[in-house]
Amino acid sequence: MCGIIGYTGTANAIPKMMKGLSVLEYRGYDSVGIAAQENSKTKIVKCKGRIGALEEKLRDQPIEGSHCAIGHTRWATHGGPSDKNAHPHRVGAVTLVHNGIIENYKDLRASLAEKGVIFQSETDTEVAAALINDCFAQSGDPVASIREASEKMKGAFAFGILFEGYPGEVFAVRRGSPLILARGKDGYYIASDMTALLPFTKEYYALKENQIVRLSPGGGRIVLSDGTKIAPQWETTTMTPESAQKGGYSHFMLKEIHEQPGAVVKSVSPRINADGLPDFSSDGIEPAFWQTVKSIQIVACGSAMHAGLVGLRLLEDLAKVPTSVSIASEFRYHPPILPEGSLVIVISQSGETADTLAALRYAKENGIPTLAIVNAVETTIAREADRRIYTFAGPEIAVATTKGYCTQASVLWMIAAAIAHTTGRIDDAQAKAITRSLLCDVPAAIEQMLTLENRYHKIARNLINHEHVFYIGRGMDYALSMEAALKLKEISYIHCEAYAAGELKHGTISLVEPGTPVLAICTEQALLEKTESNIREVRSRGAQVTLIVRDDLPTPPDPAEEVILLPTSSEAATVFAALTAIQYIAYETALLLGCDIDRPRNLAKSVTVE
Ligand code: AGP
């Protein structure tokens, strides 16, 4: 995923570009660049590296008095991080920045090369610039050339474009990648997401698929794919610059871990009615809908898929609905059996993950009802699903999700309770106990776990000395272990595997040697005994075990090298307490290793390419 931004108006464009790009860096940070109109010429300054490298370059190659510019921060897809592969790319009269992937770029590149185009980079983006330029050379009309070129491209794109001969004008188009249009007091903007524009304005319009935008200092016009012009329906975002800033924490990830109690309350309370029962009517989902659901396929990527694994346990144990979880990028390639009464639930924090969006579209093409659990509002997945339930976690900036996953799990718990109650599996009292637990016990349990920073730090001090770490658990704890392993891997770069505790002895235990850290999670009373026998198996081979266990279980003397006790005010409280512990352990480990916690290497916040 990349970040794009554009501006035209009465103010100096360069400071706006730099400010916006510094916010967008979480979307990708291999290379960065801007193109600005200076004295009716378009000047490009770009380089490999992060925004600081661009600031350095701009000191050597200053751009004076520009009021119209586009900018880009890159997560490499085609062509590695380099100055020449950095955006913006210029071909002829067209200069553009791109977020997405042009799947047929090789064919397009070949046909353009036959026309004499000599490419400077390895990117699909430069091919898009050449194609638009080729169309512009024939039509002489920027909007028509964008539309014609878009029709020839396959894949996902959001472009910000400058045309020679059109001073002060920024053009843009989106298909499959997000793009926001915004209006400020001193001009108009485009950006990949609203966080980049919060320092300038709150008024935005989320562009729809295939809409083309023509911005000039005096206004922004939207041209639909059929050529008709419409005025943007401006909305006002509730986000604030502060809500997208660190708020005094050393990292966004730590801030977002600490925001979880409030995020859970914000995500569940709108779905609890006056009687204390689960109720999604405010999301446009009436109880009768849940009665139509005979089976559920959850489809997502990464942590969102891991949240789905938590949901699977709840939907089957509580609501007795047969449920499966698929990795989104696999979903389409083993055609899923989607019988009558199926519901496909897609989960996505960003609402723009290409693999998940593709799975959503596949389900819709096959006539299956779809429900999206999304955090970022007005995003493609949220808009395209038949129904959507927002997790009100607020902007999540750290690449490693915490409150996003946490609120997804809380909403899934509410959905399971709603289905169970609607279908008579649980009565009013049981349903109210669940909603009360999510609204009260869970936030309190997370708060309690947030006070154990020193314990997590001590565990982390051991982990940093090892190349391989294992998380083990049974049932729900195996699902939690999957997320625990990913959290540790993605921000500390330590290899970590999650294993069903009972499965370790069927092969992988051969990797356990004296000192190997094994973290065992046990939130379920009934599974402690079995998990303890698995702990003994690894300890007898020298493993250093950390036991994350509910505080009401009689544990044997010396059960592990470290023990983290979990509150047991309710089942949900214990699960979310364990989640907080594994998130914090990953954070403390990465901190000790000096890793870039908010922007881990090779990653991006939302992967908008398949
Ligand atoms: C989680 O920490 C990762 N950043 C990644 O696995 C993420 O969950 C995945 O890419 C899905 O993103 P989404 O929720 O925005 O769709």
XYZ file of C-alpha atoms and ligand atoms in Angstrom:
626
model
C 0.000 0.000 0.000
C 1.249 3.531 -0.688
C 0.145 6.964 0.353
C -0.757 9.720 -2.064
C -1.623 13.349 -1.469
C -2.355 16.379 -3.650
C -3.206 20.059 -3.197
C -4.137 23.107 -5.188
C -5.041 26.466 -3.736
C -3.702 29.765 -2.548
C -1.166 28.500 -0.010
C 2.377 27.200 -0.474
C 1.902 23.573 -1.485
C 5.250 22.161 -0.325
C 4.772 22.389 3.471
C 1.366 20.763 3.023
C 2.870 17.929 1.020
C 5.561 17.319 3.620
C 3.140 17.426 6.532
C 0.679 15.111 4.829
C 3.360 12.667 3.711
C 4.760 12.446 7.247
C 1.335 11.231 8.377
C 0.950 8.884 5.386
C 4.323 7.202 5.992
C 2.596 4.413 7.915
C 1.144 3.301 4.567
C 4.604 2.571 3.188
C 8.015 4.131 3.477
C 10.447 2.634 0.948
C 10.721 5.878 -1.002
C 9.065 9.258 -1.203
C 8.635 12.171 -3.597
C 6.698 15.226 -4.689
C 5.910 16.932 -7.977
C 5.065 20.637 -7.857
C 4.177 23.234 -10.439
C 6.764 26.024 -10.228
C 6.454 28.878 -12.713
C 4.143 26.704 -14.890
C 6.807 23.956 -15.020
C 6.417 20.704 -13.099
C 9.398 19.979 -10.873
C 9.926 16.513 -9.379
C 12.005 15.804 -6.268
C 12.041 12.174 -5.114
C 14.314 9.615 -3.489
C 14.677 6.253 -1.827
C 14.194 6.377 1.941
C 11.850 8.187 4.255
C 10.534 11.693 4.486
C 13.750 12.896 6.103
C 15.656 11.967 2.956
C 13.241 14.061 0.900
C 13.626 17.034 3.249
C 17.372 16.749 2.729
C 16.956 16.694 -1.043
C 14.610 19.678 -0.989
C 17.242 21.681 0.829
C 19.510 21.100 -2.198
C 16.733 21.421 -4.775
C 14.215 23.838 -3.246
C 10.822 24.347 -4.880
C 9.772 27.940 -4.485
C 6.248 29.355 -4.340
C 4.280 26.405 -5.667
C 0.531 26.307 -5.079
C -0.172 23.019 -6.777
C 1.527 19.703 -6.020
C 1.163 15.948 -5.605
C 3.123 13.699 -3.256
C 3.708 10.009 -2.607
C 5.172 7.636 -0.045
C 5.838 4.151 -1.393
C 5.532 0.506 -0.372
C 7.316 -1.253 -3.206
C 5.400 -3.690 -5.388
C 6.912 -3.567 -8.874
C 10.586 -2.634 -8.690
C 12.557 -2.372 -5.481
C 13.019 0.792 -3.420
C 15.203 3.189 -5.439
C 15.328 6.794 -6.626
C 14.203 5.840 -10.119
C 11.301 3.681 -8.895
C 10.142 6.364 -6.457
C 7.007 8.308 -7.377
C 6.028 10.705 -8.940
C 6.631 9.425 -12.443
C 6.543 11.677 -15.484
C 5.958 10.663 -19.102
C 5.461 13.465 -21.619
C 2.808 15.878 -20.355
C 1.695 13.604 -17.510
C 3.131 13.425 -14.004
C 1.438 11.103 -11.523
C 1.510 9.271 -8.210
C -0.188 5.931 -7.725
C -1.508 3.666 -4.991
C -2.449 0.171 -6.131
C -1.256 -2.338 -8.744
C -1.761 -2.455 -12.518
C -2.050 -6.154 -13.216
C -1.687 -5.916 -17.018
C 1.211 -3.474 -16.896
C 3.567 -5.773 -18.807
C 1.290 -5.950 -21.871
C 0.683 -2.223 -21.714
C 4.407 -1.550 -21.342
C 5.181 -3.692 -24.397
C 2.602 -1.962 -26.591
C 3.752 1.494 -25.456
C 7.399 0.575 -26.045
C 6.443 -0.316 -29.615
C 5.195 3.267 -29.883
C 8.632 4.465 -28.852
C 8.192 5.012 -25.132
C 11.473 4.486 -23.280
C 10.839 3.550 -19.662
C 13.113 4.767 -16.876
C 11.819 2.535 -14.073
C 10.564 -0.988 -13.358
C 7.242 0.233 -12.045
C 3.682 -0.323 -13.195
C 3.101 3.312 -12.280
C 5.326 4.672 -15.011
C 3.383 2.509 -17.474
C 0.161 4.136 -16.264
C 1.668 7.596 -16.784
C 2.757 6.625 -20.296
C -0.693 5.244 -21.116
C -2.494 8.362 -19.914
C 0.009 10.484 -21.818
C -0.583 8.427 -24.947
C -4.342 8.959 -24.652
C -3.811 12.657 -23.888
C -1.655 13.060 -27.000
C -4.619 11.861 -29.047
C -7.523 13.552 -27.250
C -5.902 16.653 -25.799
C -8.409 16.320 -22.962
C -7.084 15.379 -19.478
C -10.368 13.931 -18.201
C -11.047 11.971 -21.374
C -7.467 10.622 -21.381
C -7.807 9.473 -17.763
C -11.079 7.744 -18.523
C -9.775 6.066 -21.672
C -6.577 4.891 -20.007
C -8.492 3.617 -16.965
C -10.578 1.428 -19.220
C -7.409 -0.204 -20.551
C -5.904 -0.901 -17.133
C -6.698 -3.971 -15.049
C -6.113 -3.951 -11.322
C -6.445 -1.359 -8.597
C -5.380 2.259 -8.698
C -5.780 5.666 -7.191
C -3.897 8.336 -9.150
C -3.025 11.968 -8.455
C -2.096 13.591 -11.750
C -0.642 16.874 -13.053
C -0.853 17.770 -16.755
C 1.531 20.173 -18.472
C -0.538 23.075 -19.735
C -3.019 22.883 -16.876
C -1.431 25.061 -14.206
C -3.068 24.938 -10.785
C -5.074 21.838 -11.588
C -4.847 18.418 -9.913
C -6.634 15.481 -11.505
C -7.425 12.210 -9.751
C -9.224 8.934 -10.254
C -9.742 5.782 -8.167
C -10.670 2.207 -8.804
C -10.077 -0.383 -6.082
C -7.770 1.840 -4.023
C -9.097 4.484 -1.652
C -9.030 8.197 -2.403
C -10.412 11.072 -0.397
C -11.318 14.497 -1.831
C -11.260 17.364 0.698
C -12.051 21.075 0.847
C -10.034 23.453 3.019
C -10.140 27.163 3.654
C -7.265 27.728 1.226
C -7.798 25.104 -1.408
C -8.623 21.510 -2.319
C -6.920 18.230 -1.513
C -6.790 14.578 -2.432
C -5.315 11.901 -0.170
C -5.302 8.148 0.349
C -6.952 8.618 3.724
C -8.265 11.398 5.901
C -5.531 11.234 8.538
C -3.189 13.048 6.118
C -5.576 15.995 5.776
C -6.599 16.458 9.419
C -4.048 19.275 9.885
C -5.800 21.204 7.087
C -9.507 20.395 7.052
C -12.323 18.148 8.288
C -14.498 18.382 5.182
C -14.155 15.409 2.907
C -15.810 13.297 0.269
C -14.828 9.646 -0.237
C -14.512 9.136 -3.979
C -16.506 6.264 -5.393
C -15.229 3.723 -7.904
C -14.188 5.184 -11.294
C -14.990 8.756 -10.315
C -12.566 11.280 -11.854
C -11.796 14.529 -10.065
C -10.663 17.817 -11.509
C -9.396 20.209 -8.831
C -8.572 23.858 -9.370
C -7.934 26.567 -6.779
C -11.557 27.668 -7.176
C -13.211 24.306 -6.741
C -13.424 20.569 -7.189
C -15.587 18.925 -9.808
C -16.279 15.217 -10.015
C -16.797 13.605 -13.375
C -18.537 10.251 -13.408
C -17.434 7.478 -15.729
C -20.246 8.420 -18.147
C -18.964 12.000 -18.341
C -21.652 13.667 -16.221
C -20.401 16.155 -13.653
C -21.548 16.092 -10.015
C -20.811 18.205 -6.963
C -19.164 16.413 -4.007
C -21.457 15.731 -1.029
C -19.151 17.087 1.646
C -19.044 15.306 5.014
C -17.269 16.308 8.219
C -14.949 13.798 9.824
C -15.040 13.261 13.582
C -11.328 12.491 13.626
C -8.986 15.126 15.055
C -5.266 15.678 14.467
C -4.722 14.625 18.089
C -6.621 11.374 17.555
C -4.129 10.613 14.818
C -1.150 11.632 16.925
C 0.673 9.794 19.702
C -0.868 11.584 22.664
C 2.228 11.423 24.780
C 2.953 7.733 24.225
C 6.343 6.712 22.850
C 4.716 4.754 20.029
C 1.340 4.652 18.321
C 1.206 0.934 19.131
C 1.479 1.599 22.865
C -1.133 4.348 22.641
C -3.451 2.033 20.778
C -2.958 -0.807 23.284
C -3.950 1.627 26.020
C -6.952 2.819 24.009
C -8.455 -0.679 23.970
C -10.726 -0.379 27.022
C -12.425 2.669 25.553
C -12.433 1.213 22.060
C -14.271 -1.884 23.260
C -16.884 0.253 24.999
C -17.350 2.366 21.862
C -17.695 -0.752 19.738
C -20.165 -2.705 21.850
C -22.334 -0.060 23.553
C -24.182 1.075 20.370
C -25.207 -2.568 19.943
C -26.779 -3.001 23.362
C -30.405 -1.946 23.574
C -32.268 -0.400 26.485
C -32.984 -3.876 27.858
C -29.281 -4.733 27.875
C -29.705 -7.177 25.003
C -27.500 -7.444 21.881
C -29.115 -5.405 19.123
C -27.610 -4.394 15.773
C -30.609 -2.455 14.499
C -28.557 0.758 14.617
C -26.349 -0.914 11.975
C -29.429 -1.687 9.907
C -29.390 -5.356 10.936
C -32.657 -6.528 12.437
C -32.952 -9.678 14.596
C -34.828 -11.444 11.803
C -31.657 -11.340 9.692
C -29.732 -13.458 12.189
C -32.399 -16.148 11.929
C -31.633 -16.575 8.221
C -27.989 -17.393 8.950
C -27.404 -21.155 8.813
C -23.618 -21.136 8.321
C -20.867 -18.522 8.362
C -17.652 -18.191 6.399
C -15.292 -15.678 7.931
C -12.738 -14.334 5.446
C -9.846 -12.008 6.293
C -6.071 -11.597 6.387
C -3.466 -11.559 9.140
C -4.701 -10.383 12.494
C -8.195 -9.865 11.145
C -8.217 -13.559 10.236
C -6.996 -14.357 13.744
C -9.895 -12.359 15.151
C -12.040 -14.553 12.926
C -10.624 -17.627 14.685
C -11.879 -16.175 17.974
C -15.211 -15.551 16.287
C -15.352 -19.146 15.075
C -15.222 -20.464 18.630
C -17.898 -18.076 19.798
C -20.239 -18.612 16.850
C -20.018 -22.391 17.158
C -19.933 -22.682 20.969
C -22.482 -19.982 21.736
C -24.670 -19.675 18.637
C -24.193 -23.241 17.320
C -23.705 -21.904 13.793
C -21.292 -23.964 11.661
C -18.451 -21.555 10.982
C -15.267 -21.651 8.962
C -12.389 -19.203 8.688
C -10.558 -18.690 5.397
C -7.436 -16.751 4.574
C -8.780 -14.216 2.093
C -6.076 -14.830 -0.517
C -6.992 -18.542 -0.527
C -10.751 -18.140 -0.426
C -11.355 -17.868 -4.158
C -8.893 -20.509 -5.277
C -10.536 -23.469 -3.626
C -14.092 -22.500 -4.549
C -15.819 -22.465 -1.181
C -19.019 -24.381 -0.697
C -21.533 -21.669 0.067
C -24.852 -23.400 0.725
C -28.222 -21.690 1.095
C -28.257 -19.685 4.312
C -24.537 -18.918 4.161
C -23.237 -15.587 5.370
C -19.773 -14.404 4.420
C -18.290 -12.145 7.084
C -15.226 -10.195 5.969
C -13.102 -8.516 8.609
C -10.755 -5.636 7.866
C -9.371 -2.827 10.002
C -8.437 -0.678 7.021
C -11.371 -1.637 4.832
C -9.020 -1.597 1.838
C -7.121 -4.901 1.954
C -7.135 -6.135 -1.633
C -7.245 -9.858 -0.790
C -10.225 -9.346 1.482
C -11.967 -7.059 -1.003
C -11.498 -9.667 -3.727
C -13.040 -12.349 -1.489
C -15.958 -10.040 -0.704
C -16.567 -9.456 -4.406
C -16.344 -13.195 -5.066
C -19.024 -13.885 -2.457
C -21.262 -11.175 -3.924
C -20.766 -12.517 -7.453
C -22.003 -15.857 -6.119
C -25.082 -14.275 -4.587
C -24.013 -14.862 -0.975
C -25.050 -12.257 1.624
C -22.043 -10.373 2.963
C -21.330 -8.580 6.208
C -18.196 -6.499 6.769
C -16.614 -5.757 10.160
C -14.502 -2.684 9.425
C -12.780 0.029 11.439
C -12.062 2.713 8.836
C -15.371 4.224 7.799
C -16.431 4.940 4.252
C -13.847 2.510 2.875
C -14.249 0.236 -0.105
C -14.992 -2.949 1.831
C -17.442 -1.117 4.094
C -19.224 0.345 1.102
C -19.368 -2.772 -1.015
C -20.586 -5.243 1.608
C -24.343 -5.779 1.838
C -24.166 -4.949 5.542
C -21.428 -3.462 7.704
C -20.649 -3.198 11.374
C -18.033 -0.622 12.260
C -15.609 -1.161 15.089
C -15.308 2.280 16.607
C -11.650 1.905 17.553
C -10.683 5.240 16.003
C -7.723 5.714 13.630
C -5.176 2.941 14.041
C -1.768 4.184 12.919
C 0.652 1.510 14.101
C 1.148 -1.098 11.398
C 0.724 -3.868 13.971
C -2.925 -3.878 14.856
C -4.018 -4.033 18.492
C -7.234 -2.109 19.135
C -8.374 -3.058 15.650
C -8.135 -6.774 16.425
C -9.463 -6.261 19.958
C -12.619 -4.494 18.803
C -13.129 -7.000 15.993
C -13.160 -9.758 18.605
C -15.583 -7.782 20.784
C -17.984 -7.246 17.872
C -17.788 -10.933 16.948
C -18.655 -11.783 20.542
C -21.697 -9.495 20.262
C -22.742 -11.068 16.961
C -22.499 -14.564 18.458
C -24.613 -13.395 21.390
C -27.151 -11.767 19.059
C -27.527 -14.919 16.962
C -27.668 -17.168 20.033
C -30.308 -14.976 21.630
C -32.358 -14.508 18.467
C -32.395 -18.253 17.830
C -33.238 -19.083 21.434
C -29.915 -20.761 22.254
C -29.492 -18.387 25.182
C -32.129 -16.584 27.190
C -32.384 -12.910 28.117
C -30.373 -13.319 31.306
C -27.528 -15.074 29.539
C -27.495 -12.519 26.740
C -27.461 -9.633 29.208
C -24.604 -11.270 31.092
C -22.561 -11.324 27.901
C -23.247 -7.708 26.971
C -22.527 -6.588 30.541
C -19.304 -8.567 30.526
C -18.142 -6.968 27.285
C -19.159 -3.504 28.419
C -17.792 -3.674 31.976
C -15.615 -6.704 32.772
C -13.535 -6.597 29.593
C -12.434 -2.938 29.840
C -11.631 -3.441 33.528
C -9.641 -6.588 32.782
C -7.639 -4.854 30.058
C -6.964 -1.921 32.405
C -5.692 -4.390 35.000
C -3.333 -6.032 32.515
C -2.011 -2.639 31.420
C -0.450 -2.228 34.867
C 1.883 -5.227 34.425
C 4.371 -3.475 32.153
C 7.332 -4.551 34.309
C 6.308 -8.191 34.115
C 6.116 -8.031 30.336
C 9.470 -6.279 30.271
C 11.025 -9.095 32.303
C 9.631 -11.740 29.948
C 10.847 -9.720 26.961
C 14.379 -9.599 28.379
C 14.500 -13.353 27.985
C 12.880 -13.472 24.547
C 15.373 -11.104 22.901
C 18.161 -13.660 23.373
C 16.448 -16.234 21.190
C 15.829 -16.709 17.499
C 12.794 -18.954 17.937
C 9.844 -18.643 20.281
C 6.687 -20.748 20.565
C 3.196 -19.863 21.717
C 0.961 -22.808 22.602
C -2.672 -23.144 23.588
C -5.799 -25.211 23.104
C -9.178 -24.125 21.748
C -9.634 -20.373 22.104
C -6.080 -20.199 23.437
C -4.755 -21.600 20.177
C -6.585 -18.814 18.359
C -5.009 -16.296 20.731
C -1.610 -17.926 20.208
C -1.895 -17.304 16.466
C -2.260 -13.579 17.093
C 0.427 -13.635 19.776
C 2.928 -15.169 17.374
C 2.179 -12.670 14.621
C 2.471 -9.686 16.972
C 5.878 -10.836 18.182
C 7.161 -11.651 14.690
C 6.028 -8.541 12.898
C 7.502 -5.965 15.270
C 10.528 -7.740 16.851
C 11.520 -9.866 13.831
C 12.000 -12.884 16.141
C 10.681 -16.050 14.536
C 7.643 -17.199 16.484
C 5.224 -20.025 15.859
C 1.813 -20.688 17.344
C 1.037 -24.316 18.009
C -1.990 -26.188 19.202
C -0.597 -27.330 22.544
C -1.598 -30.917 21.940
C 0.028 -30.950 18.522
C 3.527 -29.872 19.515
C 4.550 -33.416 20.434
C 3.702 -34.625 16.931
C 6.919 -33.272 15.427
C 7.701 -29.675 16.198
C 8.790 -30.438 19.768
C 12.012 -31.602 18.159
C 12.877 -27.903 17.844
C 12.657 -27.382 21.593
C 16.036 -27.276 23.244
C 17.374 -26.006 26.570
C 16.361 -22.384 26.907
C 13.775 -22.286 24.111
C 11.070 -19.838 25.208
C 7.570 -21.334 25.167
C 4.609 -19.168 26.194
C 1.525 -21.164 27.124
C -1.889 -19.543 27.245
C -4.682 -21.019 29.317
C -7.902 -19.064 29.659
C -10.212 -22.076 29.678
C -10.648 -23.903 32.973
C -11.381 -27.233 31.354
C -8.173 -27.192 29.348
C -5.661 -26.420 32.093
C -4.795 -29.990 32.923
C -4.065 -30.925 29.335
C -2.117 -27.729 28.738
C -0.099 -28.355 31.871
C 0.930 -31.763 30.588
C 2.100 -30.093 27.385
C 4.069 -27.621 29.490
C 5.744 -30.493 31.320
C 6.662 -32.057 27.969
C 8.523 -28.963 26.821
C 10.018 -28.135 30.199
C 11.477 -31.623 30.401
C 13.385 -30.703 27.253
C 14.702 -27.500 28.760
C 12.139 -24.998 27.521
C 11.763 -21.732 29.453
C 8.003 -21.535 29.957
C 5.869 -18.485 30.582
C 2.365 -19.476 31.663
C -0.415 -16.967 30.963
C -3.209 -18.469 33.014
C -6.517 -17.568 34.710
C -6.072 -16.605 38.344
C -8.658 -18.985 39.768
C -6.999 -22.238 38.837
C -5.038 -24.365 41.301
C -1.680 -24.409 39.537
C 0.941 -26.894 40.735
C 4.011 -25.531 42.545
C 6.568 -24.077 40.146
C 4.316 -24.451 37.044
C 6.607 -22.339 34.874
C 9.539 -19.936 34.908
C 7.127 -16.995 34.707
C 3.402 -16.863 35.474
C 1.046 -14.086 34.375
C -2.317 -14.326 36.130
C -5.472 -13.323 34.288
C -8.616 -11.864 35.894
C -11.613 -14.170 35.758
C -14.570 -11.856 36.261
C -15.981 -13.447 33.100
C -14.902 -15.639 30.189
C -14.586 -12.621 27.932
C -12.572 -10.697 30.514
C -10.036 -13.500 30.727
C -9.672 -13.738 26.954
C -9.153 -10.003 26.462
C -6.757 -9.941 29.402
C -4.640 -12.608 27.736
C -4.769 -10.635 24.504
C -3.457 -7.541 26.281
C -0.600 -9.522 27.787
C 0.595 -10.969 24.486
C 0.371 -7.570 22.779
C 2.438 -5.937 25.525
C 5.015 -8.746 25.538
C 5.541 -8.197 21.809
C 5.809 -4.444 22.352
C 8.370 -4.714 25.171
C 10.434 -7.203 23.158
C 10.572 -4.959 20.094
C 11.367 -1.976 22.327
C 14.343 -3.767 23.868
C 15.578 -4.693 20.392
C 15.284 -1.100 19.199
C 12.960 -2.057 16.343
C 10.826 0.506 14.540
C 7.688 -0.548 16.342
C 5.138 1.565 14.466
C 6.638 0.932 11.027
C 8.250 -2.506 10.942
C 10.419 -3.341 7.968
C 8.756 -4.698 4.801
C 5.233 -4.047 6.131
C 2.450 -1.569 5.432
C -0.677 -0.761 7.357
C -3.023 -1.942 4.684
C -1.997 -4.146 1.784
C -3.984 -2.858 -1.162
C -2.372 -5.215 -3.640
C -3.141 -8.911 -4.074
C -1.585 -7.118 11.769
O -0.820 -6.597 12.854
C -0.958 -6.832 10.443
N -0.679 -5.461 10.297
C -1.720 -7.468 9.300
O -1.725 -8.867 9.525
C -3.185 -7.010 9.112
O -3.973 -7.517 10.156
C -3.693 -7.584 7.788
O -2.894 -7.065 6.743
C -5.166 -7.255 7.519
O -5.327 -5.870 7.443
P -6.838 -5.280 7.501
O -7.401 -5.667 8.830
O -6.670 -3.794 7.347
O -7.601 -5.895 6.373
